[in-house]
């Protein structure tokens, strides 16, 4: 096993490995806190493609643009963190789902619905929502 660590240290310095480990632990704890908070605050019909979504509809156009830029940056961070968490401890798929929900791109709602409609993901989300006395998510019937 020490040979593996020596080989890794030839390519990546020890201080970077320590930094990655600390970031992984912080990310893991952060997602354990943030993901449930986000999921219980979502309306039950958030992932229902039949329900229109209007983000910051009644705000000044400059505020909307600034908000969209910030929202997309935060979404990108969540998606990247979720990808990393597929290989280190953390809730990778749920973190990526939150990130995708924050991003703006064509067919996003359909992608979100496909991800959330996976039995294990929907069950995990509704289990979290149930613990906090929130109604289960409503999804459009598959066609």
Short mmCIF file of N, CA, C and O in Angstrom, two decimals:
data_model
loop_
_atom_site.label_atom_id
_atom_site.label_comp_id
_atom_site.label_asym_id
_atom_site.label_seq_id
_atom_site.Cartn_x
_atom_site.Cartn_y
_atom_site.Cartn_z
N UNK A 1 0.82 -1.19 0.00
CA UNK A 1 0.00 0.00 0.00
C UNK A 1 0.87 1.25 0.00
O UNK A 1 0.49 2.25 -0.61
N UNK A 2 1.98 1.22 0.70
CA UNK A 2 2.85 2.39 0.74
C UNK A 2 3.43 2.69 -0.64
O UNK A 2 3.72 3.84 -0.96
N UNK A 3 3.58 1.65 -1.46
CA UNK A 3 4.06 1.86 -2.83
C UNK A 3 3.08 2.70 -3.64
O UNK A 3 3.47 3.54 -4.44
N UNK A 4 1.80 2.47 -3.40
CA UNK A 4 0.76 3.24 -4.10
C UNK A 4 0.86 4.71 -3.71
O UNK A 4 0.83 5.60 -4.58
N UNK A 5 1.01 4.97 -2.40
CA UNK A 5 1.13 6.36 -1.94
C UNK A 5 2.39 7.02 -2.49
O UNK A 5 2.38 8.19 -2.86
N UNK A 6 3.49 6.28 -2.54
CA UNK A 6 4.73 6.84 -3.09
C UNK A 6 4.57 7.17 -4.57
O UNK A 6 5.03 8.22 -5.03
N UNK A 7 3.88 6.31 -5.30
CA UNK A 7 3.65 6.56 -6.72
C UNK A 7 2.77 7.79 -6.92
O UNK A 7 3.05 8.64 -7.76
N UNK A 8 1.72 7.89 -6.10
CA UNK A 8 0.83 9.05 -6.20
C UNK A 8 1.59 10.33 -5.86
O UNK A 8 1.44 11.35 -6.54
N UNK A 9 2.44 10.27 -4.83
CA UNK A 9 3.19 11.46 -4.41
C UNK A 9 4.22 11.89 -5.45
O UNK A 9 4.64 13.04 -5.46
N UNK A 10 4.61 11.00 -6.32
CA UNK A 10 5.51 11.39 -7.41
C UNK A 10 4.81 12.32 -8.38
O UNK A 10 5.41 13.20 -8.96
N UNK A 11 3.50 12.13 -8.54
CA UNK A 11 2.73 12.93 -9.48
C UNK A 11 2.04 14.12 -8.81
O UNK A 11 1.88 15.16 -9.42
N UNK A 12 1.60 13.92 -7.57
CA UNK A 12 0.86 14.97 -6.86
C UNK A 12 1.55 15.19 -5.51
O UNK A 12 1.66 14.26 -4.71
N UNK A 13 1.99 16.42 -5.23
CA UNK A 13 2.66 16.69 -3.95
C UNK A 13 1.73 16.44 -2.75
O UNK A 13 0.51 16.55 -2.85
N UNK A 14 2.33 16.13 -1.61
CA UNK A 14 1.57 15.79 -0.40
C UNK A 14 0.66 16.93 0.03
O UNK A 14 -0.48 16.68 0.44
N UNK A 15 1.10 18.18 -0.06
CA UNK A 15 0.25 19.30 0.39
C UNK A 15 -1.01 19.44 -0.47
O UNK A 15 -2.05 19.83 0.01
N UNK A 16 -0.92 19.06 -1.74
CA UNK A 16 -2.11 19.10 -2.60
C UNK A 16 -3.05 17.94 -2.24
O UNK A 16 -4.27 18.12 -2.18
N UNK A 17 -2.50 16.79 -1.95
CA UNK A 17 -3.33 15.66 -1.52
C UNK A 17 -4.05 15.98 -0.22
O UNK A 17 -5.24 15.66 -0.05
N UNK A 18 -3.36 16.64 0.70
CA UNK A 18 -3.98 17.04 1.96
C UNK A 18 -5.09 18.05 1.70
O UNK A 18 -6.18 17.96 2.27
N UNK A 19 -4.82 19.01 0.82
CA UNK A 19 -5.84 20.00 0.46
C UNK A 19 -7.07 19.36 -0.16
O UNK A 19 -8.21 19.73 0.16
N UNK A 20 -6.85 18.39 -1.04
CA UNK A 20 -7.97 17.69 -1.68
C UNK A 20 -8.77 16.93 -0.63
O UNK A 20 -10.01 16.92 -0.65
N UNK A 21 -8.09 16.30 0.32
CA UNK A 21 -8.77 15.57 1.38
C UNK A 21 -9.62 16.50 2.24
O UNK A 21 -10.78 16.21 2.55
N UNK A 22 -9.04 17.65 2.62
CA UNK A 22 -9.77 18.61 3.44
C UNK A 22 -10.98 19.16 2.66
O UNK A 22 -12.08 19.25 3.21
N UNK A 23 -10.78 19.48 1.39
CA UNK A 23 -11.88 19.97 0.56
C UNK A 23 -12.97 18.92 0.44
O UNK A 23 -14.17 19.24 0.46
N UNK A 24 -12.58 17.66 0.32
CA UNK A 24 -13.55 16.57 0.22
C UNK A 24 -14.37 16.46 1.50
O UNK A 24 -15.60 16.29 1.45
N UNK A 25 -13.72 16.57 2.65
CA UNK A 25 -14.43 16.48 3.92
C UNK A 25 -15.39 17.66 4.08
O UNK A 25 -16.55 17.49 4.46
N UNK A 26 -14.91 18.86 3.76
CA UNK A 26 -15.76 20.05 3.84
C UNK A 26 -16.95 19.93 2.88
O UNK A 26 -18.09 20.23 3.24
N UNK A 27 -16.68 19.48 1.65
CA UNK A 27 -17.76 19.29 0.67
C UNK A 27 -18.77 18.27 1.13
O UNK A 27 -19.99 18.46 0.98
N UNK A 28 -18.29 17.18 1.72
CA UNK A 28 -19.19 16.13 2.21
C UNK A 28 -20.10 16.68 3.30
O UNK A 28 -21.33 16.51 3.26
N UNK A 29 -19.52 17.36 4.28
CA UNK A 29 -20.31 17.93 5.37
C UNK A 29 -21.26 19.01 4.84
O UNK A 29 -22.42 19.09 5.23
N UNK A 30 -20.75 19.83 3.93
CA UNK A 30 -21.57 20.89 3.34
C UNK A 30 -22.79 20.34 2.62
O UNK A 30 -23.90 20.86 2.76
N UNK A 31 -22.60 19.27 1.85
CA UNK A 31 -23.75 18.69 1.14
C UNK A 31 -24.72 18.02 2.09
O UNK A 31 -25.93 18.01 1.84
N UNK A 32 -24.21 17.44 3.17
CA UNK A 32 -25.12 16.83 4.14
C UNK A 32 -26.04 17.88 4.76
O UNK A 32 -27.15 17.57 5.17
N UNK A 33 -25.56 19.12 4.83
CA UNK A 33 -26.36 20.20 5.38
C UNK A 33 -27.20 20.88 4.30
O UNK A 33 -28.40 21.09 4.46
N UNK A 34 -26.57 21.23 3.18
CA UNK A 34 -27.23 22.05 2.15
C UNK A 34 -28.30 21.29 1.37
O UNK A 34 -29.38 21.85 1.10
N UNK A 35 -28.03 20.06 0.97
CA UNK A 35 -28.96 19.33 0.11
C UNK A 35 -30.34 19.17 0.77
O UNK A 35 -31.36 19.48 0.16
N UNK A 36 -30.42 18.71 2.02
CA UNK A 36 -31.76 18.61 2.62
C UNK A 36 -32.48 19.96 2.72
O UNK A 36 -33.68 20.03 2.49
N UNK A 37 -31.73 21.01 3.05
CA UNK A 37 -32.35 22.34 3.15
C UNK A 37 -32.96 22.75 1.81
O UNK A 37 -34.10 23.22 1.75
N UNK A 38 -32.20 22.54 0.75
CA UNK A 38 -32.69 22.91 -0.58
C UNK A 38 -33.90 22.05 -0.96
O UNK A 38 -34.91 22.57 -1.44
N UNK A 39 -33.81 20.74 -0.74
CA UNK A 39 -34.89 19.84 -1.17
C UNK A 39 -36.19 20.06 -0.40
O UNK A 39 -37.27 19.89 -0.96
N UNK A 40 -36.10 20.45 0.86
CA UNK A 40 -37.36 20.66 1.61
C UNK A 40 -37.96 22.03 1.31
O UNK A 40 -39.15 22.22 1.52
N UNK A 41 -37.17 22.95 0.78
CA UNK A 41 -37.70 24.28 0.45
C UNK A 41 -38.34 24.31 -0.94
O UNK A 41 -39.06 25.25 -1.27
N UNK A 42 -38.07 23.31 -1.77
CA UNK A 42 -38.66 23.29 -3.11
C UNK A 42 -40.16 23.04 -3.03
O UNK A 42 -40.62 22.23 -2.22
N UNK A 43 -40.93 23.73 -3.88
CA UNK A 43 -42.37 23.39 -3.95
C UNK A 43 -42.54 21.96 -4.47
O UNK A 43 -41.70 21.46 -5.22
N UNK A 44 -43.60 21.31 -4.06
CA UNK A 44 -43.83 19.92 -4.45
C UNK A 44 -43.88 19.74 -5.97
O UNK A 44 -43.50 18.69 -6.49
N UNK A 45 -44.31 20.76 -6.70
CA UNK A 45 -44.43 20.65 -8.16
C UNK A 45 -43.22 21.22 -8.90
O UNK A 45 -43.28 21.44 -10.11
N UNK A 46 -42.11 21.44 -8.22
CA UNK A 46 -40.94 22.07 -8.83
C UNK A 46 -40.44 21.29 -10.06
O UNK A 46 -40.05 21.88 -11.05
N UNK A 47 -40.44 19.98 -10.00
CA UNK A 47 -39.94 19.16 -11.12
C UNK A 47 -41.04 18.71 -12.07
O UNK A 47 -40.80 17.92 -12.97
N UNK A 48 -42.25 19.21 -11.88
CA UNK A 48 -43.37 18.88 -12.77
C UNK A 48 -43.26 19.77 -14.00
O UNK A 48 -43.40 20.99 -13.91
N UNK A 49 -43.02 19.17 -15.14
CA UNK A 49 -42.82 19.95 -16.38
C UNK A 49 -44.09 20.66 -16.83
O UNK A 49 -44.02 21.54 -17.68
N UNK A 50 -45.22 20.30 -16.27
CA UNK A 50 -46.48 20.98 -16.64
C UNK A 50 -46.63 22.33 -15.94
O UNK A 50 -47.45 23.14 -16.33
N UNK A 51 -45.84 22.56 -14.88
CA UNK A 51 -45.93 23.80 -14.11
C UNK A 51 -44.86 24.78 -14.60
O UNK A 51 -43.67 24.48 -14.55
N UNK A 52 -45.28 25.96 -15.08
CA UNK A 52 -44.27 26.92 -15.57
C UNK A 52 -43.47 27.50 -14.41
O UNK A 52 -43.97 27.63 -13.29
N UNK A 53 -42.20 27.80 -14.70
CA UNK A 53 -41.32 28.44 -13.71
C UNK A 53 -40.89 29.79 -14.25
O UNK A 53 -40.47 29.90 -15.39
N UNK A 54 -40.97 30.79 -13.41
CA UNK A 54 -40.52 32.13 -13.79
C UNK A 54 -39.60 32.63 -12.70
O UNK A 54 -40.05 32.93 -11.60
N UNK A 55 -38.31 32.74 -13.03
CA UNK A 55 -37.32 33.13 -12.03
C UNK A 55 -37.15 34.65 -12.04
O UNK A 55 -36.86 35.24 -13.07
N UNK A 56 -37.35 35.27 -10.89
CA UNK A 56 -37.21 36.72 -10.72
C UNK A 56 -38.03 37.50 -11.74
O UNK A 56 -37.59 38.53 -12.26
N UNK A 57 -39.22 37.03 -12.03
CA UNK A 57 -40.07 37.61 -13.06
C UNK A 57 -40.39 39.08 -12.81
O UNK A 57 -40.40 39.88 -13.74
N UNK A 58 -40.62 39.46 -11.59
CA UNK A 58 -41.07 40.82 -11.28
C UNK A 58 -39.93 41.75 -10.85
O UNK A 58 -40.19 42.79 -10.26
N UNK A 59 -38.68 41.39 -11.14
CA UNK A 59 -37.55 42.22 -10.75
C UNK A 59 -37.03 43.04 -11.94
O UNK A 59 -37.31 42.72 -13.10
N UNK A 60 -36.28 44.05 -11.64
CA UNK A 60 -35.67 44.91 -12.67
C UNK A 60 -34.78 44.05 -13.57
O UNK A 60 -34.11 43.13 -13.10
N UNK A 61 -34.75 44.34 -14.90
CA UNK A 61 -33.94 43.53 -15.83
C UNK A 61 -32.46 43.43 -15.46
O UNK A 61 -31.85 42.38 -15.64
N UNK A 62 -31.87 44.48 -14.92
CA UNK A 62 -30.45 44.42 -14.52
C UNK A 62 -30.27 43.43 -13.37
O UNK A 62 -29.33 42.63 -13.37
N UNK A 63 -31.19 43.47 -12.40
CA UNK A 63 -31.13 42.52 -11.29
C UNK A 63 -31.31 41.09 -11.78
O UNK A 63 -30.66 40.18 -11.28
N UNK A 64 -32.20 40.91 -12.75
CA UNK A 64 -32.41 39.57 -13.31
C UNK A 64 -31.14 39.05 -13.96
O UNK A 64 -30.77 37.90 -13.77
N UNK A 65 -30.44 39.90 -14.74
CA UNK A 65 -29.22 39.46 -15.42
C UNK A 65 -28.14 39.12 -14.40
O UNK A 65 -27.49 38.08 -14.50
N UNK A 66 -27.97 39.98 -13.40
CA UNK A 66 -26.97 39.71 -12.35
C UNK A 66 -27.34 38.42 -11.61
O UNK A 66 -26.49 37.57 -11.36
N UNK A 67 -28.62 38.29 -11.29
CA UNK A 67 -29.08 37.08 -10.61
C UNK A 67 -28.86 35.83 -11.44
O UNK A 67 -28.45 34.79 -10.92
N UNK A 68 -29.14 35.90 -12.74
CA UNK A 68 -28.93 34.75 -13.63
C UNK A 68 -27.46 34.36 -13.70
O UNK A 68 -27.12 33.18 -13.72
N UNK A 69 -26.58 35.36 -13.77
CA UNK A 69 -25.14 35.07 -13.82
C UNK A 69 -24.71 34.37 -12.53
O UNK A 69 -24.03 33.34 -12.58
N UNK A 70 -25.12 34.91 -11.39
CA UNK A 70 -24.75 34.30 -10.11
C UNK A 70 -25.34 32.90 -9.98
O UNK A 70 -24.66 31.96 -9.57
N UNK A 71 -26.61 32.76 -10.36
CA UNK A 71 -27.29 31.46 -10.28
C UNK A 71 -26.57 30.41 -11.13
O UNK A 71 -26.35 29.28 -10.71
N UNK A 72 -26.15 30.80 -12.35
CA UNK A 72 -25.46 29.86 -13.23
C UNK A 72 -24.06 29.52 -12.72
O UNK A 72 -23.61 28.39 -12.85
N UNK A 73 -23.38 30.49 -12.11
CA UNK A 73 -22.06 30.21 -11.52
C UNK A 73 -22.19 29.23 -10.36
O UNK A 73 -21.43 28.26 -10.26
N UNK A 74 -23.16 29.48 -9.49
CA UNK A 74 -23.38 28.58 -8.36
C UNK A 74 -23.79 27.19 -8.87
O UNK A 74 -23.32 26.16 -8.35
N UNK A 75 -24.64 27.15 -9.88
CA UNK A 75 -25.04 25.87 -10.47
C UNK A 75 -23.85 25.10 -11.03
O UNK A 75 -23.74 23.89 -10.85
N UNK A 76 -22.94 25.81 -11.68
CA UNK A 76 -21.74 25.16 -12.22
C UNK A 76 -20.88 24.57 -11.10
O UNK A 76 -20.36 23.46 -11.23
N UNK A 77 -20.76 25.31 -10.00
CA UNK A 77 -19.99 24.80 -8.86
C UNK A 77 -20.64 23.53 -8.31
O UNK A 77 -19.94 22.55 -8.03
N UNK A 78 -21.96 23.53 -8.19
CA UNK A 78 -22.66 22.34 -7.68
C UNK A 78 -22.48 21.15 -8.63
O UNK A 78 -22.27 20.03 -8.17
N UNK A 79 -22.57 21.38 -9.93
CA UNK A 79 -22.41 20.27 -10.88
C UNK A 79 -20.99 19.71 -10.78
O UNK A 79 -20.79 18.48 -10.72
N UNK A 80 -19.99 20.58 -10.76
CA UNK A 80 -18.60 20.11 -10.64
C UNK A 80 -18.38 19.39 -9.32
O UNK A 80 -17.73 18.33 -9.28
N UNK A 81 -18.91 19.94 -8.23
CA UNK A 81 -18.77 19.27 -6.93
C UNK A 81 -19.46 17.91 -6.95
O UNK A 81 -18.93 16.93 -6.42
N UNK A 82 -20.62 17.83 -7.59
CA UNK A 82 -21.33 16.55 -7.70
C UNK A 82 -20.54 15.53 -8.49
O UNK A 82 -20.49 14.36 -8.13
N UNK A 83 -19.90 15.98 -9.57
CA UNK A 83 -19.06 15.07 -10.35
C UNK A 83 -17.91 14.54 -9.51
O UNK A 83 -17.59 13.35 -9.55
N UNK A 84 -17.29 15.43 -8.76
CA UNK A 84 -16.19 15.00 -7.89
C UNK A 84 -16.69 14.03 -6.83
O UNK A 84 -16.04 13.03 -6.52
N UNK A 85 -17.90 14.30 -6.30
CA UNK A 85 -18.44 13.45 -5.25
C UNK A 85 -18.85 12.06 -5.75
O UNK A 85 -19.13 11.18 -4.93
N UNK A 86 -18.86 11.88 -7.05
CA UNK A 86 -19.08 10.52 -7.54
C UNK A 86 -17.89 9.64 -7.21
O UNK A 86 -18.00 8.42 -7.17
N UNK A 87 -16.73 10.26 -6.96
CA UNK A 87 -15.50 9.51 -6.69
C UNK A 87 -14.99 9.66 -5.26
O UNK A 87 -14.12 8.93 -4.83
N UNK A 88 -15.50 10.66 -4.54
CA UNK A 88 -15.15 10.86 -3.13
C UNK A 88 -16.45 10.88 -2.33
O UNK A 88 -17.52 10.95 -2.92
N UNK A 89 -16.36 10.83 -1.00
CA UNK A 89 -17.60 10.81 -0.21
C UNK A 89 -18.46 12.04 -0.46
O UNK A 89 -17.96 13.16 -0.58
N UNK A 90 -19.75 11.83 -0.57
CA UNK A 90 -20.69 12.92 -0.77
C UNK A 90 -21.92 12.43 -1.52
O UNK A 90 -21.97 11.30 -1.98
N UNK A 91 -22.89 13.30 -1.64
CA UNK A 91 -24.14 12.98 -2.33
C UNK A 91 -24.04 13.49 -3.76
O UNK A 91 -24.67 14.49 -4.12
N UNK A 92 -23.25 12.82 -4.57
CA UNK A 92 -22.92 13.30 -5.91
C UNK A 92 -24.11 13.55 -6.82
O UNK A 92 -24.23 14.62 -7.41
N UNK A 93 -25.02 12.59 -6.94
CA UNK A 93 -26.13 12.73 -7.87
C UNK A 93 -27.08 13.84 -7.42
O UNK A 93 -27.51 14.67 -8.23
N UNK A 94 -27.38 13.88 -6.13
CA UNK A 94 -28.27 14.94 -5.64
C UNK A 94 -27.61 16.31 -5.78
O UNK A 94 -28.28 17.29 -6.10
N UNK A 95 -26.31 16.40 -5.55
CA UNK A 95 -25.60 17.66 -5.71
C UNK A 95 -25.62 18.10 -7.17
O UNK A 95 -25.85 19.28 -7.46
N UNK A 96 -25.42 17.17 -8.09
CA UNK A 96 -25.49 17.52 -9.51
C UNK A 96 -26.90 17.94 -9.89
O UNK A 96 -27.07 18.86 -10.70
N UNK A 97 -27.91 17.30 -9.33
CA UNK A 97 -29.30 17.67 -9.61
C UNK A 97 -29.58 19.10 -9.18
O UNK A 97 -30.19 19.87 -9.93
N UNK A 98 -29.10 19.48 -8.00
CA UNK A 98 -29.27 20.86 -7.55
C UNK A 98 -28.55 21.81 -8.50
O UNK A 98 -29.09 22.86 -8.88
N UNK A 99 -27.34 21.45 -8.91
CA UNK A 99 -26.59 22.28 -9.85
C UNK A 99 -27.29 22.43 -11.18
O UNK A 99 -27.40 23.54 -11.72
N UNK A 100 -27.81 21.34 -11.71
CA UNK A 100 -28.54 21.39 -12.98
C UNK A 100 -29.78 22.27 -12.83
O UNK A 100 -30.12 23.03 -13.73
N UNK A 101 -30.44 22.19 -11.68
CA UNK A 101 -31.63 23.01 -11.45
C UNK A 101 -31.30 24.50 -11.47
O UNK A 101 -32.14 25.32 -11.82
N UNK A 102 -30.08 24.85 -11.08
CA UNK A 102 -29.69 26.26 -11.07
C UNK A 102 -29.22 26.75 -12.44
O UNK A 102 -29.25 27.95 -12.71
N UNK A 103 -28.75 25.85 -13.28
CA UNK A 103 -28.25 26.25 -14.60
C UNK A 103 -29.40 26.53 -15.56
O UNK A 103 -30.51 26.04 -15.38
N UNK A 104 -29.11 27.32 -16.58
CA UNK A 104 -30.08 27.59 -17.64
C UNK A 104 -29.54 27.06 -18.96
O UNK A 104 -28.47 27.49 -19.41
N UNK A 105 -30.24 26.09 -19.55
CA UNK A 105 -29.88 25.56 -20.85
C UNK A 105 -31.12 24.90 -21.46
O UNK A 105 -32.05 24.55 -20.73
N UNK A 106 -31.13 24.74 -22.78
CA UNK A 106 -32.31 24.14 -23.43
C UNK A 106 -32.59 22.72 -22.92
O UNK A 106 -31.67 21.96 -22.64
N UNK A 107 -33.85 22.38 -22.79
CA UNK A 107 -34.32 21.06 -22.37
C UNK A 107 -33.93 20.70 -20.94
O UNK A 107 -33.94 19.53 -20.55
N UNK A 108 -33.60 21.72 -20.14
CA UNK A 108 -33.19 21.47 -18.75
C UNK A 108 -34.31 20.81 -17.95
O UNK A 108 -34.08 19.86 -17.22
N UNK A 109 -35.51 21.29 -18.09
CA UNK A 109 -36.62 20.76 -17.30
C UNK A 109 -36.86 19.28 -17.58
O UNK A 109 -37.14 18.51 -16.68
N UNK A 110 -36.72 18.89 -18.86
CA UNK A 110 -36.89 17.48 -19.21
C UNK A 110 -35.78 16.63 -18.59
O UNK A 110 -36.03 15.53 -18.11
N UNK A 111 -34.55 17.14 -18.60
CA UNK A 111 -33.44 16.42 -17.98
C UNK A 111 -33.65 16.27 -16.48
O UNK A 111 -33.48 15.19 -15.92
N UNK A 112 -34.06 17.36 -15.83
CA UNK A 112 -34.35 17.31 -14.39
C UNK A 112 -35.42 16.25 -14.10
O UNK A 112 -35.27 15.44 -13.19
N UNK A 113 -36.48 16.28 -14.89
CA UNK A 113 -37.58 15.33 -14.67
C UNK A 113 -37.11 13.89 -14.85
O UNK A 113 -37.51 13.00 -14.09
N UNK A 114 -36.25 13.66 -15.85
CA UNK A 114 -35.72 12.30 -16.06
C UNK A 114 -34.88 11.85 -14.89
O UNK A 114 -34.96 10.70 -14.45
N UNK A 115 -34.05 12.75 -14.37
CA UNK A 115 -33.20 12.40 -13.23
C UNK A 115 -34.05 12.13 -11.99
O UNK A 115 -33.90 11.10 -11.32
N UNK A 116 -34.95 13.04 -11.70
CA UNK A 116 -35.78 12.91 -10.48
C UNK A 116 -36.70 11.71 -10.58
O UNK A 116 -37.02 11.09 -9.56
N UNK A 117 -37.15 11.35 -11.76
CA UNK A 117 -38.09 10.24 -11.88
C UNK A 117 -37.42 8.87 -11.70
O UNK A 117 -38.12 7.86 -11.61
N UNK A 118 -36.10 8.83 -11.59
CA UNK A 118 -35.43 7.57 -11.27
C UNK A 118 -35.88 7.15 -9.87
O UNK A 118 -35.84 7.94 -8.93
N UNK A 119 -36.31 5.91 -9.76
CA UNK A 119 -36.94 5.44 -8.52
C UNK A 119 -36.09 5.72 -7.28
O UNK A 119 -36.59 6.25 -6.29
N UNK A 120 -34.80 5.40 -7.32
CA UNK A 120 -33.97 5.57 -6.12
C UNK A 120 -33.79 7.04 -5.75
O UNK A 120 -33.77 7.40 -4.56
N UNK A 121 -33.69 7.91 -6.74
CA UNK A 121 -33.52 9.33 -6.47
C UNK A 121 -34.81 9.92 -5.92
O UNK A 121 -34.80 10.65 -4.93
N UNK A 122 -35.93 9.61 -6.56
CA UNK A 122 -37.23 10.12 -6.09
C UNK A 122 -37.51 9.62 -4.67
O UNK A 122 -37.97 10.39 -3.82
N UNK A 123 -37.19 8.37 -4.41
CA UNK A 123 -37.40 7.81 -3.08
C UNK A 123 -36.53 8.54 -2.05
O UNK A 123 -37.01 8.87 -0.96
N UNK A 124 -35.27 8.82 -2.37
CA UNK A 124 -34.37 9.52 -1.45
C UNK A 124 -34.88 10.94 -1.18
O UNK A 124 -34.90 11.39 -0.02
N UNK A 125 -35.28 11.64 -2.23
CA UNK A 125 -35.77 13.01 -2.07
C UNK A 125 -37.05 13.03 -1.24
O UNK A 125 -37.18 13.82 -0.30
N UNK A 126 -37.99 12.16 -1.57
CA UNK A 126 -39.25 12.15 -0.83
C UNK A 126 -39.06 11.69 0.62
O UNK A 126 -39.80 12.12 1.50
N UNK A 127 -38.07 10.86 0.86
CA UNK A 127 -37.76 10.45 2.23
C UNK A 127 -37.27 11.65 3.04
O UNK A 127 -37.69 11.84 4.19
N UNK A 128 -36.41 12.46 2.45
CA UNK A 128 -35.93 13.68 3.11
C UNK A 128 -37.10 14.63 3.36
O UNK A 128 -37.26 15.17 4.45
N UNK A 129 -37.94 14.82 2.34
CA UNK A 129 -39.09 15.72 2.47
C UNK A 129 -40.06 15.21 3.54
O UNK A 129 -40.61 16.00 4.31
N UNK A 130 -40.25 13.90 3.61
CA UNK A 130 -41.17 13.31 4.59
C UNK A 130 -40.68 13.58 6.02
O UNK A 130 -41.48 13.87 6.91
N UNK A 131 -39.36 13.48 6.24
CA UNK A 131 -38.80 13.73 7.57
C UNK A 131 -39.11 15.13 8.07
O UNK A 131 -39.17 15.37 9.27
N UNK A 132 -39.29 16.06 7.15
CA UNK A 132 -39.57 17.45 7.52
C UNK A 132 -41.03 17.84 7.25
O UNK A 132 -41.35 19.00 7.10
N UNK A 133 -41.89 16.81 7.17
CA UNK A 133 -43.34 17.01 6.98
C UNK A 133 -43.66 17.82 5.73
O UNK A 133 -44.56 18.67 5.75
N UNK A 134 -42.95 17.58 4.66
CA UNK A 134 -43.21 18.23 3.37
C UNK A 134 -43.86 17.20 2.46
O UNK A 134 -43.56 16.01 2.52
N UNK A 135 -44.74 17.65 1.58
CA UNK A 135 -45.41 16.69 0.67
C UNK A 135 -44.39 16.11 -0.34
O UNK A 135 -43.40 16.76 -0.65
N UNK A 136 -44.67 14.91 -0.84
CA UNK A 136 -43.77 14.33 -1.84
C UNK A 136 -43.81 15.14 -3.13
O UNK A 136 -44.74 15.90 -3.38
N UNK A 137 -42.76 14.96 -3.92
CA UNK A 137 -42.70 15.67 -5.20
C UNK A 137 -43.78 15.16 -6.15
O UNK A 137 -44.12 13.98 -6.15
N UNK A 138 -44.29 16.08 -6.95
CA UNK A 138 -45.27 15.76 -7.98
C UNK A 138 -44.55 15.78 -9.32
O UNK A 138 -43.88 16.77 -9.65
N UNK A 139 -44.67 14.71 -10.08
CA UNK A 139 -44.04 14.64 -11.39
C UNK A 139 -45.11 14.43 -12.46
O UNK A 139 -46.13 13.80 -12.20
N UNK A 140 -44.85 14.97 -13.64
CA UNK A 140 -45.77 14.76 -14.77
C UNK A 140 -45.71 13.28 -15.14
O UNK A 140 -44.65 12.66 -15.08
N UNK A 141 -46.84 12.71 -15.52
CA UNK A 141 -46.83 11.30 -15.97
C UNK A 141 -45.94 11.14 -17.19
O UNK A 141 -45.88 12.02 -18.05
N UNK A 142 -45.23 10.04 -17.24
CA UNK A 142 -44.36 9.76 -18.41
C UNK A 142 -45.24 9.45 -19.62
O UNK A 142 -46.25 8.77 -19.52
N UNK A 143 -44.79 9.97 -20.74
CA UNK A 143 -45.57 9.71 -21.96
C UNK A 143 -44.99 8.61 -22.78
O UNK A 143 -43.97 8.10 -22.59
#
